[in-house]
Amino acid sequence: MVLHRAGFQHAHQAIVSRHLKIRRAGSIECVAVIAPDDFPAFARFFRCPAEIDQHIRDGVGIEAVVSDHRPVPFRVKQAVSALRTRKTLRNRRNPADFRMEVDGKQTDLFVLKNKNGMEVCITNFGGRIVSVMVPDKDGVMRDVVLGLDSIQDYVKLPTNFGATIGRYGNRINQGKITIDGVEYQLPRNNYGHCLHGGSKGFDFRVFNAHQLSDQVLELSYLSKDGEEGFPGNLTCKVTFSLTDDNAIDIHYSAETDRTTVVNLTNHSYFNLDGDPSKDNSDYLLTINADAYTPVDSTFMTTGEIAPVENTDMDFRQPTAIGARINNDFIQLKYGKGYDHNWVLNTKGDISQKCATLESPKTGIVLDVYTNEPGIQIYAGNFLDGTVKGKKGIVYGHRASVCLETQKYPDTPNKPEWPSALLKPGEKYDSHCIYKFSVRK
C-alpha cells in the first residue's frame, strides 16, 4: 500500500491496473493507492466521508470519488494495522456479519475461490449460498444470486434465498404422508400443503461446517425423528465444491434409521444480470424436457404428466422467459407465472445438460446438470418489492429465476412417480451442478 499527501487543486489521477485511488473533488487532501479489497477498511479507518461514488473498472479496479469537502483524517499506522488483519471479500461480504449464535449453534460465512477468481460465499445457517461472483462477457465480476447482508437478516426475514431445502423440497399434498401403513401429519404452511419441509425446514437450521479446502465446503445436519413431523433420524451431508471450470458442484447424501422421505435441493435465486433491480423477462431459458407436471389453483400437482408440445411450457429451444409468462394459459394463471416441475429427458444422466439460463445483457450462461428426474423452475412470481436484499436493493417482481433439481412434487402420495422413500441401510444420493460460462 502506498500513501502520500497531495495539496494541489483539481488534480486527476488515472486508475492504476488492479489498484484503487481516492481523490477529492476540488483539492486533494490525501491520495491512497490500495488493493480494491482493502477499500472498506481504508475508508472506515481514515474516516472518509460517507458520500462515495464507486465505479468498477475492468472488474477489479475501483475509482472512489469523495464528494464531500470536509478534511479526511490521515491515520497511517491505524489503517495499515487494520488492512493487515482484516480480510474483505471480493463481493464485499463481511464474515463478521454472519457470526452469531442461533438455536445454540454458531453460524459463520465460508468462502470458496477457484483459480479463475470466481468466488462463492456460503453460510451454515440453512446451508445457504449467499453470493456467487462470476465474470461477465467483459470480464466484470458480478454477483448473480439474491441474498441478504447478515445472519440477522436471514433469521428475521422468512425467505429461502440460496437455501438447502429439506427434508422434502417442494409440496406434499395436505401435509400428509403414509409410510408402512402409518399416516404422518406434516405442517401445512402453504395453501394447505407442506412446502419445503415445513415451517422450520432445513433452510432455518444451523448445519455443522467443515471447510476441506479453498474450494470445498462440507455441511452436515442431523434431522431428528419427528422434526417437522417426519419419521426417522436423518443424517444429512451437503458438499459444495467450486471447480476450476467455474461450476458449483452440490452433492447431497443422507441415511436414516427409519423409513422416511427425502428430497433435497438448492433454492438459489439467480439474477444473471447481476442487477436485482431488473426482472428476468429477457433471460433465455432452455429445458431438456418433453413433459411437465400440471398443478391446480393451490400449486399442487394433479398427478398428470402432460406434454409441453404446443403449450407455453415448451422450452426445448431457448426462449425468453417473458415471451409467454403473462399469456392466458391456465397453468400460468395457477402458477402466477412459471412455478412448475418439468419431467427431464436426461433420466438421471448427470453428463447431460438438463437446463440452461442465459442473460443476453451480460452474456453469463448457467448450465444445470443433475441425476434427479425433475427440475422446478420458479420465476420469482412472489417477489413483490417488500424485501430489501444485499446493499439495500429492493427485490422486485420476477427479479430472479430458481432452478431446483428434485423428485417430483408430492411424490410420496403418487406411487407411480420416482420414489422419494429412504429405508434404513440405504443411502440417499442427489447431485446438482450449476456451471457458469460466458457467451460473447
Short mmCIF file of C-alpha atoms in Angstrom, two decimals:
data_model
loop_
_atom_site.label_atom_id
_atom_site.label_comp_id
_atom_site.label_asym_id
_atom_site.label_seq_id
_atom_site.Cartn_x
_atom_site.Cartn_y
_atom_site.Cartn_z
CA MET A 1 0.00 0.00 0.00
CA VAL A 2 1.31 3.46 -0.93
CA LEU A 3 0.10 6.57 0.89
CA HIS A 4 1.03 10.14 0.18
CA ARG A 5 -0.35 13.66 0.57
CA ALA A 6 -1.17 15.95 -2.30
CA GLY A 7 -2.04 19.62 -1.89
CA PHE A 8 -2.85 20.64 -5.46
CA GLN A 9 -6.17 21.83 -6.92
CA HIS A 10 -8.34 19.82 -9.34
CA ALA A 11 -5.76 17.07 -9.76
CA HIS A 12 -6.86 13.93 -11.55
CA GLN A 13 -5.06 10.64 -11.12
CA ALA A 14 -5.59 7.78 -13.60
CA ILE A 15 -6.79 4.41 -12.40
CA VAL A 16 -3.85 2.06 -11.98
CA SER A 17 -4.49 -1.54 -13.04
CA ARG A 18 -5.70 -3.66 -10.08
CA HIS A 19 -5.48 -0.67 -7.74
CA LEU A 20 -7.74 1.95 -6.30
CA LYS A 21 -7.22 5.65 -5.96
CA ILE A 22 -9.14 8.04 -3.80
CA ARG A 23 -9.29 11.62 -4.95
CA ARG A 24 -11.09 14.64 -3.62
CA ALA A 25 -13.39 16.73 -5.76
CA GLY A 26 -11.52 20.03 -5.80
CA SER A 27 -8.39 19.92 -3.65
CA ILE A 28 -6.94 16.53 -2.81
CA GLU A 29 -6.21 16.16 0.89
CA CYS A 30 -4.75 12.69 0.52
CA VAL A 31 -4.38 10.07 -2.16
CA ALA A 32 -4.17 6.36 -1.45
CA VAL A 33 -3.24 3.57 -3.82
CA ILE A 34 -4.52 0.35 -2.28
CA ALA A 35 -5.76 -3.05 -3.34
CA PRO A 36 -9.51 -2.96 -4.16
CA ASP A 37 -10.41 -5.48 -1.49
CA ASP A 38 -8.85 -3.23 1.14
CA PHE A 39 -11.07 -0.24 0.40
CA PRO A 40 -13.78 -0.78 3.07
CA ALA A 41 -11.19 -0.99 5.83
CA PHE A 42 -9.32 2.01 4.41
CA ALA A 43 -12.49 4.12 4.27
CA ARG A 44 -13.51 3.18 7.80
CA PHE A 45 -10.18 3.81 9.47
CA PHE A 46 -9.47 7.04 7.56
CA ARG A 47 -12.99 8.25 8.33
CA CYS A 48 -13.67 9.01 4.69
CA PRO A 49 -16.94 10.87 4.16
CA ALA A 50 -19.89 8.61 3.52
CA GLU A 51 -20.77 10.11 0.14
CA ILE A 52 -18.62 7.98 -2.11
CA ASP A 53 -19.23 7.14 -5.75
CA GLN A 54 -17.71 3.81 -6.83
CA HIS A 55 -17.25 2.65 -10.39
CA ILE A 56 -15.97 -0.75 -11.48
CA ARG A 57 -13.15 -0.74 -13.99
CA ASP A 58 -12.20 -3.99 -15.69
CA GLY A 59 -13.84 -5.94 -12.87
CA VAL A 60 -11.03 -5.22 -10.42
CA GLY A 61 -10.20 -1.51 -10.36
CA ILE A 62 -12.47 0.89 -8.48
CA GLU A 63 -12.37 4.69 -8.57
CA ALA A 64 -13.90 6.23 -5.48
CA VAL A 65 -14.56 9.95 -5.63
CA VAL A 66 -15.04 11.64 -2.28
CA SER A 67 -17.59 14.34 -2.98
CA ASP A 68 -17.67 15.89 0.49
CA HIS A 69 -15.23 18.73 1.18
CA ARG A 70 -14.56 18.01 4.85
CA PRO A 71 -10.97 17.17 5.85
CA VAL A 72 -10.04 13.50 5.77
CA PRO A 73 -8.12 12.45 8.93
CA PHE A 74 -4.85 10.80 8.00
CA ARG A 75 -4.13 7.82 10.27
CA VAL A 76 -1.42 5.80 8.64
CA LYS A 77 -0.50 3.44 11.48
CA GLN A 78 -4.06 2.58 12.42
CA ALA A 79 -5.09 1.99 8.82
CA VAL A 80 -2.09 -0.15 7.94
CA SER A 81 -2.71 -2.32 11.00
CA ALA A 82 -6.34 -2.75 10.05
CA LEU A 83 -5.57 -3.65 6.45
CA ARG A 84 -3.14 -6.33 7.57
CA THR A 85 -5.61 -8.02 9.90
CA ARG A 86 -9.00 -7.61 8.24
CA LYS A 87 -9.90 -9.62 5.16
CA THR A 88 -12.60 -8.08 2.98
CA LEU A 89 -14.03 -10.33 0.29
CA ARG A 90 -14.23 -9.61 -3.42
CA ASN A 91 -18.00 -9.18 -3.19
CA ARG A 92 -17.80 -7.01 -0.06
CA ARG A 93 -19.34 -9.62 2.24
CA ASN A 94 -18.04 -9.17 5.76
CA PRO A 95 -17.65 -12.52 7.59
CA ALA A 96 -18.28 -10.82 10.93
CA ASP A 97 -21.85 -10.06 9.80
CA PHE A 98 -22.51 -13.79 9.55
CA ARG A 99 -21.31 -14.80 13.01
CA MET A 100 -23.89 -15.25 15.75
CA GLU A 101 -25.46 -17.99 17.81
CA VAL A 102 -28.72 -19.43 16.50
CA ASP A 103 -30.51 -22.19 18.43
CA GLY A 104 -27.35 -22.72 20.46
CA LYS A 105 -25.11 -23.22 17.42
CA GLN A 106 -22.57 -20.88 15.85
CA THR A 107 -23.10 -19.52 12.35
CA ASP A 108 -20.38 -18.29 10.02
CA LEU A 109 -19.53 -17.38 6.43
CA PHE A 110 -17.35 -19.68 4.32
CA VAL A 111 -15.61 -18.62 1.13
CA LEU A 112 -14.75 -20.82 -1.85
CA LYS A 113 -12.44 -19.49 -4.58
CA ASN A 114 -11.02 -21.05 -7.73
CA LYS A 115 -8.02 -20.19 -9.91
CA ASN A 116 -10.17 -18.02 -12.19
CA GLY A 117 -11.17 -15.64 -9.41
CA MET A 118 -14.72 -16.99 -9.14
CA GLU A 119 -15.96 -16.76 -5.55
CA VAL A 120 -18.85 -18.41 -3.72
CA CYS A 121 -19.86 -17.42 -0.18
CA ILE A 122 -21.92 -19.87 1.88
CA THR A 123 -23.32 -19.68 5.40
CA ASN A 124 -24.06 -22.73 7.50
CA PHE A 125 -27.37 -21.13 8.52
CA GLY A 126 -29.72 -23.04 6.26
CA GLY A 127 -26.82 -24.20 4.09
CA ARG A 128 -27.33 -21.03 2.07
CA ILE A 129 -25.39 -19.74 -0.90
CA VAL A 130 -25.06 -16.04 -0.05
CA SER A 131 -23.22 -14.78 -3.12
CA VAL A 132 -21.74 -16.05 -6.37
CA MET A 133 -19.21 -13.81 -8.14
CA VAL A 134 -18.62 -14.72 -11.79
CA PRO A 135 -17.21 -12.77 -14.76
CA ASP A 136 -19.48 -11.42 -17.47
CA LYS A 137 -18.61 -11.15 -21.18
CA ASP A 138 -16.49 -8.05 -20.46
CA GLY A 139 -14.65 -9.64 -17.55
CA VAL A 140 -16.56 -7.66 -14.92
CA MET A 141 -17.27 -9.71 -11.79
CA ARG A 142 -20.97 -9.86 -10.97
CA ASP A 143 -22.91 -11.28 -8.03
CA VAL A 144 -25.55 -13.45 -9.69
CA VAL A 145 -27.68 -14.62 -6.74
CA LEU A 146 -30.12 -12.80 -4.47
CA GLY A 147 -29.39 -12.76 -0.75
CA LEU A 148 -29.13 -10.72 2.42
CA ASP A 149 -26.32 -8.81 4.13
CA SER A 150 -26.21 -10.55 7.52
CA ILE A 151 -27.32 -13.52 9.56
CA GLN A 152 -29.67 -11.23 11.47
CA ASP A 153 -31.48 -10.51 8.20
CA TYR A 154 -31.69 -14.20 7.28
CA VAL A 155 -33.08 -15.07 10.71
CA LYS A 156 -35.75 -12.38 10.82
CA LEU A 157 -36.92 -12.48 7.18
CA PRO A 158 -38.93 -15.54 6.07
CA THR A 159 -37.06 -16.14 2.82
CA ASN A 160 -35.30 -19.17 1.40
CA PHE A 161 -32.71 -17.28 -0.65
CA GLY A 162 -29.91 -19.69 -1.56
CA ALA A 163 -31.02 -22.29 0.99
CA THR A 164 -30.57 -26.03 1.21
CA ILE A 165 -34.17 -27.29 1.21
CA GLY A 166 -35.27 -30.34 3.18
CA ARG A 167 -36.43 -32.68 4.50
CA TYR A 168 -38.70 -32.60 1.45
CA GLY A 169 -38.28 -29.89 -1.19
CA ASN A 170 -41.46 -28.67 -2.89
CA ARG A 171 -45.01 -29.56 -1.85
CA ILE A 172 -46.71 -32.53 -0.16
CA ASN A 173 -50.48 -32.62 -0.54
CA GLN A 174 -52.29 -31.54 2.64
CA GLY A 175 -49.03 -32.25 4.51
CA LYS A 176 -49.89 -35.95 4.74
CA ILE A 177 -47.69 -38.96 4.00
CA THR A 178 -48.25 -42.64 4.71
CA ILE A 179 -45.26 -44.92 5.34
CA ASP A 180 -45.63 -48.62 6.17
CA GLY A 181 -49.31 -48.06 6.92
CA VAL A 182 -48.70 -45.18 9.33
CA GLU A 183 -50.00 -41.72 8.44
CA TYR A 184 -47.89 -38.72 9.38
CA GLN A 185 -49.20 -35.16 9.52
CA LEU A 186 -46.67 -32.53 8.47
CA PRO A 187 -47.02 -28.73 8.77
CA ARG A 188 -49.46 -27.17 6.30
CA ASN A 189 -47.55 -23.99 5.64
CA ASN A 190 -48.51 -23.17 2.04
CA TYR A 191 -52.05 -23.18 0.62
CA GLY A 192 -52.91 -26.08 2.90
CA HIS A 193 -49.89 -28.13 1.86
CA CYS A 194 -46.45 -28.80 3.32
CA LEU A 195 -43.87 -26.74 1.42
CA HIS A 196 -40.09 -27.19 1.61
CA GLY A 197 -40.11 -29.39 4.70
CA GLY A 198 -42.45 -27.28 6.83
CA SER A 199 -42.40 -24.03 8.76
CA LYS A 200 -38.87 -24.66 10.01
CA GLY A 201 -37.25 -26.81 7.40
CA PHE A 202 -33.54 -27.18 6.72
CA ASP A 203 -33.46 -23.58 5.42
CA PHE A 204 -33.71 -22.35 9.03
CA ARG A 205 -31.44 -24.93 10.69
CA VAL A 206 -27.76 -24.50 11.53
CA PHE A 207 -25.50 -27.05 9.87
CA ASN A 208 -22.15 -28.22 11.16
CA ALA A 209 -19.47 -26.94 8.80
CA HIS A 210 -16.05 -28.24 7.79
CA GLN A 211 -14.11 -26.43 5.08
CA LEU A 212 -12.00 -29.15 3.48
CA SER A 213 -10.05 -26.82 1.16
CA ASP A 214 -10.23 -23.44 -0.54
CA GLN A 215 -12.71 -24.97 -2.98
CA VAL A 216 -14.70 -27.49 -0.90
CA LEU A 217 -17.14 -27.00 1.99
CA GLU A 218 -18.87 -29.88 3.77
CA LEU A 219 -22.05 -29.24 5.76
CA SER A 220 -23.79 -31.85 7.90
CA TYR A 221 -27.03 -31.94 9.85
CA LEU A 222 -28.96 -34.43 11.97
CA SER A 223 -32.68 -34.06 11.41
CA LYS A 224 -34.14 -35.79 14.44
CA ASP A 225 -37.06 -38.22 14.43
CA GLY A 226 -40.28 -36.21 14.45
CA GLU A 227 -38.73 -32.93 13.30
CA GLU A 228 -41.49 -31.12 11.38
CA GLY A 229 -43.46 -34.36 11.62
CA PHE A 230 -41.12 -36.54 9.54
CA PRO A 231 -40.19 -40.01 10.83
CA GLY A 232 -36.64 -41.22 11.40
CA ASN A 233 -33.33 -39.73 12.46
CA LEU A 234 -31.92 -38.50 9.17
CA THR A 235 -28.18 -37.85 8.94
CA CYS A 236 -27.52 -35.49 6.04
CA LYS A 237 -24.44 -34.18 4.32
CA VAL A 238 -24.18 -31.45 1.68
CA THR A 239 -20.85 -30.91 -0.08
CA PHE A 240 -20.27 -27.74 -2.08
CA SER A 241 -17.31 -27.88 -4.48
CA LEU A 242 -16.19 -24.95 -6.63
CA THR A 243 -14.41 -26.39 -9.65
CA ASP A 244 -11.82 -24.74 -11.86
CA ASP A 245 -14.25 -24.74 -14.80
CA ASN A 246 -16.49 -22.35 -12.84
CA ALA A 247 -19.06 -24.87 -11.63
CA ILE A 248 -20.74 -25.16 -8.23
CA ASP A 249 -20.99 -28.91 -7.68
CA ILE A 250 -23.51 -29.79 -4.95
CA HIS A 251 -23.66 -33.35 -3.65
CA TYR A 252 -26.35 -34.37 -1.16
CA SER A 253 -26.22 -37.63 0.82
CA ALA A 254 -28.33 -38.99 3.67
CA GLU A 255 -29.06 -42.07 5.79
CA THR A 256 -31.94 -42.87 8.13
CA ASP A 257 -32.76 -45.26 10.97
CA ARG A 258 -36.47 -45.43 10.00
CA THR A 259 -38.16 -45.38 6.62
CA THR A 260 -38.79 -41.78 5.63
CA VAL A 261 -39.00 -39.48 2.61
CA VAL A 262 -36.13 -37.29 1.39
CA ASN A 263 -35.94 -34.70 -1.39
CA LEU A 264 -33.11 -32.19 -1.00
CA THR A 265 -32.44 -29.26 -3.33
CA ASN A 266 -30.94 -25.78 -3.50
CA HIS A 267 -33.10 -22.67 -3.68
CA SER A 268 -30.72 -20.08 -5.13
CA TYR A 269 -32.42 -17.16 -6.85
CA PHE A 270 -30.32 -16.45 -9.94
CA ASN A 271 -30.10 -12.96 -11.43
CA LEU A 272 -27.62 -13.31 -14.26
CA ASP A 273 -27.57 -9.58 -14.96
CA GLY A 274 -26.04 -9.06 -11.54
CA ASP A 275 -28.67 -6.33 -11.20
CA PRO A 276 -31.63 -7.31 -8.98
CA SER A 277 -33.41 -4.06 -9.85
CA LYS A 278 -34.13 -5.65 -13.25
CA ASP A 279 -36.52 -8.55 -13.90
CA ASN A 280 -35.88 -11.83 -15.72
CA SER A 281 -38.07 -11.25 -18.78
CA ASP A 282 -35.17 -11.17 -21.25
CA TYR A 283 -33.38 -14.24 -19.87
CA LEU A 284 -33.25 -17.14 -22.31
CA LEU A 285 -34.38 -20.43 -20.76
CA THR A 286 -33.89 -23.90 -22.21
CA ILE A 287 -35.26 -27.05 -20.53
CA ASN A 288 -34.45 -30.55 -21.76
CA ALA A 289 -37.96 -31.87 -21.12
CA ASP A 290 -40.85 -33.09 -23.26
CA ALA A 291 -43.31 -33.05 -20.36
CA TYR A 292 -44.19 -31.30 -17.10
CA THR A 293 -46.44 -31.90 -14.09
CA PRO A 294 -49.50 -29.58 -14.15
CA VAL A 295 -50.80 -28.02 -10.93
CA ASP A 296 -54.14 -26.90 -9.55
CA SER A 297 -55.01 -23.49 -8.12
CA THR A 298 -53.19 -24.35 -4.85
CA PHE A 299 -49.95 -25.19 -6.72
CA MET A 300 -50.43 -28.90 -6.04
CA THR A 301 -49.55 -31.38 -8.79
CA THR A 302 -52.63 -33.10 -10.21
CA GLY A 303 -50.87 -36.42 -10.89
CA GLU A 304 -50.88 -35.84 -14.64
CA ILE A 305 -47.73 -35.78 -16.73
CA ALA A 306 -48.55 -33.52 -19.68
CA PRO A 307 -46.65 -32.86 -22.92
CA VAL A 308 -45.14 -29.41 -23.42
CA GLU A 309 -45.77 -29.60 -27.17
CA ASN A 310 -47.84 -26.65 -28.41
CA THR A 311 -48.08 -25.09 -24.95
CA ASP A 312 -46.47 -22.15 -23.17
CA MET A 313 -44.47 -24.70 -21.17
CA ASP A 314 -42.28 -25.67 -24.12
CA PHE A 315 -38.70 -24.53 -23.53
CA ARG A 316 -36.96 -27.14 -25.62
CA GLN A 317 -35.48 -24.27 -27.63
CA PRO A 318 -34.05 -21.12 -26.00
CA THR A 319 -36.99 -18.84 -25.22
CA ALA A 320 -37.21 -15.56 -23.35
CA ILE A 321 -38.96 -16.10 -20.02
CA GLY A 322 -41.08 -13.01 -20.54
CA ALA A 323 -42.24 -14.02 -24.01
CA ARG A 324 -45.27 -16.02 -22.77
CA ILE A 325 -45.33 -15.75 -18.99
CA ASN A 326 -48.38 -13.48 -18.94
CA ASN A 327 -50.37 -15.44 -21.52
CA ASP A 328 -53.93 -16.55 -20.86
CA PHE A 329 -52.93 -20.17 -20.18
CA ILE A 330 -54.47 -21.88 -17.17
CA GLN A 331 -51.17 -23.24 -15.84
CA LEU A 332 -49.63 -19.77 -15.91
CA LYS A 333 -52.72 -18.42 -14.17
CA TYR A 334 -52.50 -21.08 -11.45
CA GLY A 335 -48.74 -20.64 -11.01
CA LYS A 336 -48.89 -16.82 -11.30
CA GLY A 337 -46.22 -17.38 -13.93
CA TYR A 338 -43.73 -20.22 -14.16
CA ASP A 339 -43.59 -22.23 -10.94
CA HIS A 340 -43.67 -25.80 -12.23
CA ASN A 341 -41.79 -29.08 -12.30
CA TRP A 342 -40.51 -30.37 -15.64
CA VAL A 343 -40.03 -34.08 -16.32
CA LEU A 344 -36.46 -34.27 -17.56
CA ASN A 345 -35.40 -36.21 -20.64
CA THR A 346 -32.00 -36.82 -19.04
CA LYS A 347 -33.34 -39.72 -16.96
CA GLY A 348 -30.73 -39.34 -14.22
CA ASP A 349 -27.73 -38.97 -16.54
CA ILE A 350 -25.74 -36.14 -14.97
CA SER A 351 -23.50 -35.86 -18.03
CA GLN A 352 -26.45 -34.43 -19.96
CA LYS A 353 -27.46 -30.80 -19.63
CA CYS A 354 -30.97 -30.52 -18.19
CA ALA A 355 -31.46 -26.74 -18.33
CA THR A 356 -29.74 -23.54 -19.41
CA LEU A 357 -30.35 -19.95 -18.34
CA GLU A 358 -28.68 -17.06 -20.16
CA SER A 359 -28.57 -13.29 -19.82
CA PRO A 360 -28.25 -11.58 -23.23
CA LYS A 361 -27.12 -8.42 -21.43
CA THR A 362 -24.11 -9.83 -19.56
CA GLY A 363 -23.51 -12.95 -21.66
CA ILE A 364 -23.47 -15.04 -18.47
CA VAL A 365 -24.68 -18.60 -19.11
CA LEU A 366 -25.77 -21.04 -16.40
CA ASP A 367 -25.97 -24.73 -17.35
CA VAL A 368 -27.60 -27.17 -14.94
CA TYR A 369 -26.86 -30.90 -14.60
CA THR A 370 -28.47 -33.42 -12.24
CA ASN A 371 -29.11 -37.09 -11.55
CA GLU A 372 -32.65 -36.23 -10.42
CA PRO A 373 -35.75 -36.83 -12.59
CA GLY A 374 -37.17 -33.32 -12.34
CA ILE A 375 -36.43 -29.62 -12.10
CA GLN A 376 -38.67 -26.93 -10.61
CA ILE A 377 -38.43 -23.61 -12.42
CA TYR A 378 -39.65 -20.71 -10.30
CA ALA A 379 -39.61 -17.27 -11.93
CA GLY A 380 -39.79 -15.16 -8.77
CA ASN A 381 -43.52 -14.51 -9.13
CA PHE A 382 -43.98 -13.82 -5.41
CA LEU A 383 -41.16 -11.30 -5.10
CA ASP A 384 -43.14 -8.11 -4.54
CA GLY A 385 -40.71 -5.37 -3.57
CA THR A 386 -41.15 -5.81 0.18
CA VAL A 387 -37.70 -7.37 0.73
CA LYS A 388 -34.51 -5.33 0.69
CA GLY A 389 -31.59 -7.54 -0.17
CA LYS A 390 -27.85 -7.08 -0.37
CA LYS A 391 -26.70 -3.45 -0.47
CA GLY A 392 -30.25 -2.36 0.33
CA ILE A 393 -31.53 -3.18 -3.16
CA VAL A 394 -35.26 -3.87 -3.30
CA TYR A 395 -36.07 -7.24 -4.88
CA GLY A 396 -38.95 -6.63 -7.23
CA HIS A 397 -41.35 -8.87 -9.14
CA ARG A 398 -39.55 -11.65 -11.02
CA ALA A 399 -36.07 -10.37 -10.24
CA SER A 400 -34.61 -13.87 -10.49
CA VAL A 401 -35.05 -17.49 -11.55
CA CYS A 402 -34.74 -20.61 -9.37
CA LEU A 403 -33.68 -23.93 -10.90
CA GLU A 404 -34.34 -26.61 -8.27
CA THR A 405 -33.32 -30.18 -9.16
CA GLN A 406 -35.58 -32.68 -7.39
CA LYS A 407 -38.02 -35.55 -7.23
CA TYR A 408 -41.44 -34.52 -8.47
CA PRO A 409 -43.72 -32.58 -6.09
CA ASP A 410 -45.92 -34.76 -3.88
CA THR A 411 -44.11 -37.92 -4.95
CA PRO A 412 -44.89 -39.64 -1.59
CA ASN A 413 -48.59 -39.60 -2.50
CA LYS A 414 -48.10 -40.59 -6.13
CA PRO A 415 -46.51 -44.07 -6.12
CA GLU A 416 -46.29 -44.19 -9.93
CA TRP A 417 -43.68 -41.42 -9.84
CA PRO A 418 -39.96 -41.86 -8.98
CA SER A 419 -39.85 -42.74 -5.28
CA ALA A 420 -38.59 -40.42 -2.54
CA LEU A 421 -38.57 -43.18 0.09
CA LEU A 422 -35.37 -43.87 2.01
CA LYS A 423 -35.08 -47.02 4.13
CA PRO A 424 -32.54 -47.98 6.83
CA GLY A 425 -29.38 -49.32 5.22
CA GLU A 426 -29.93 -47.33 2.03
CA LYS A 427 -28.05 -44.19 1.01
CA TYR A 428 -29.72 -41.15 -0.47
CA ASP A 429 -27.63 -39.62 -3.23
CA SER A 430 -28.53 -36.47 -5.15
CA HIS A 431 -26.27 -34.43 -7.36
CA CYS A 432 -26.65 -30.97 -8.91
CA ILE A 433 -24.13 -28.91 -10.87
CA TYR A 434 -24.50 -25.21 -11.66
CA LYS A 435 -21.89 -24.42 -14.34
CA PHE A 436 -21.15 -20.84 -15.37
CA SER A 437 -19.68 -19.61 -18.65
CA VAL A 438 -19.99 -16.59 -20.94
CA ARG A 439 -21.24 -16.09 -24.46
CA LYS A 440 -19.57 -13.09 -26.11
#
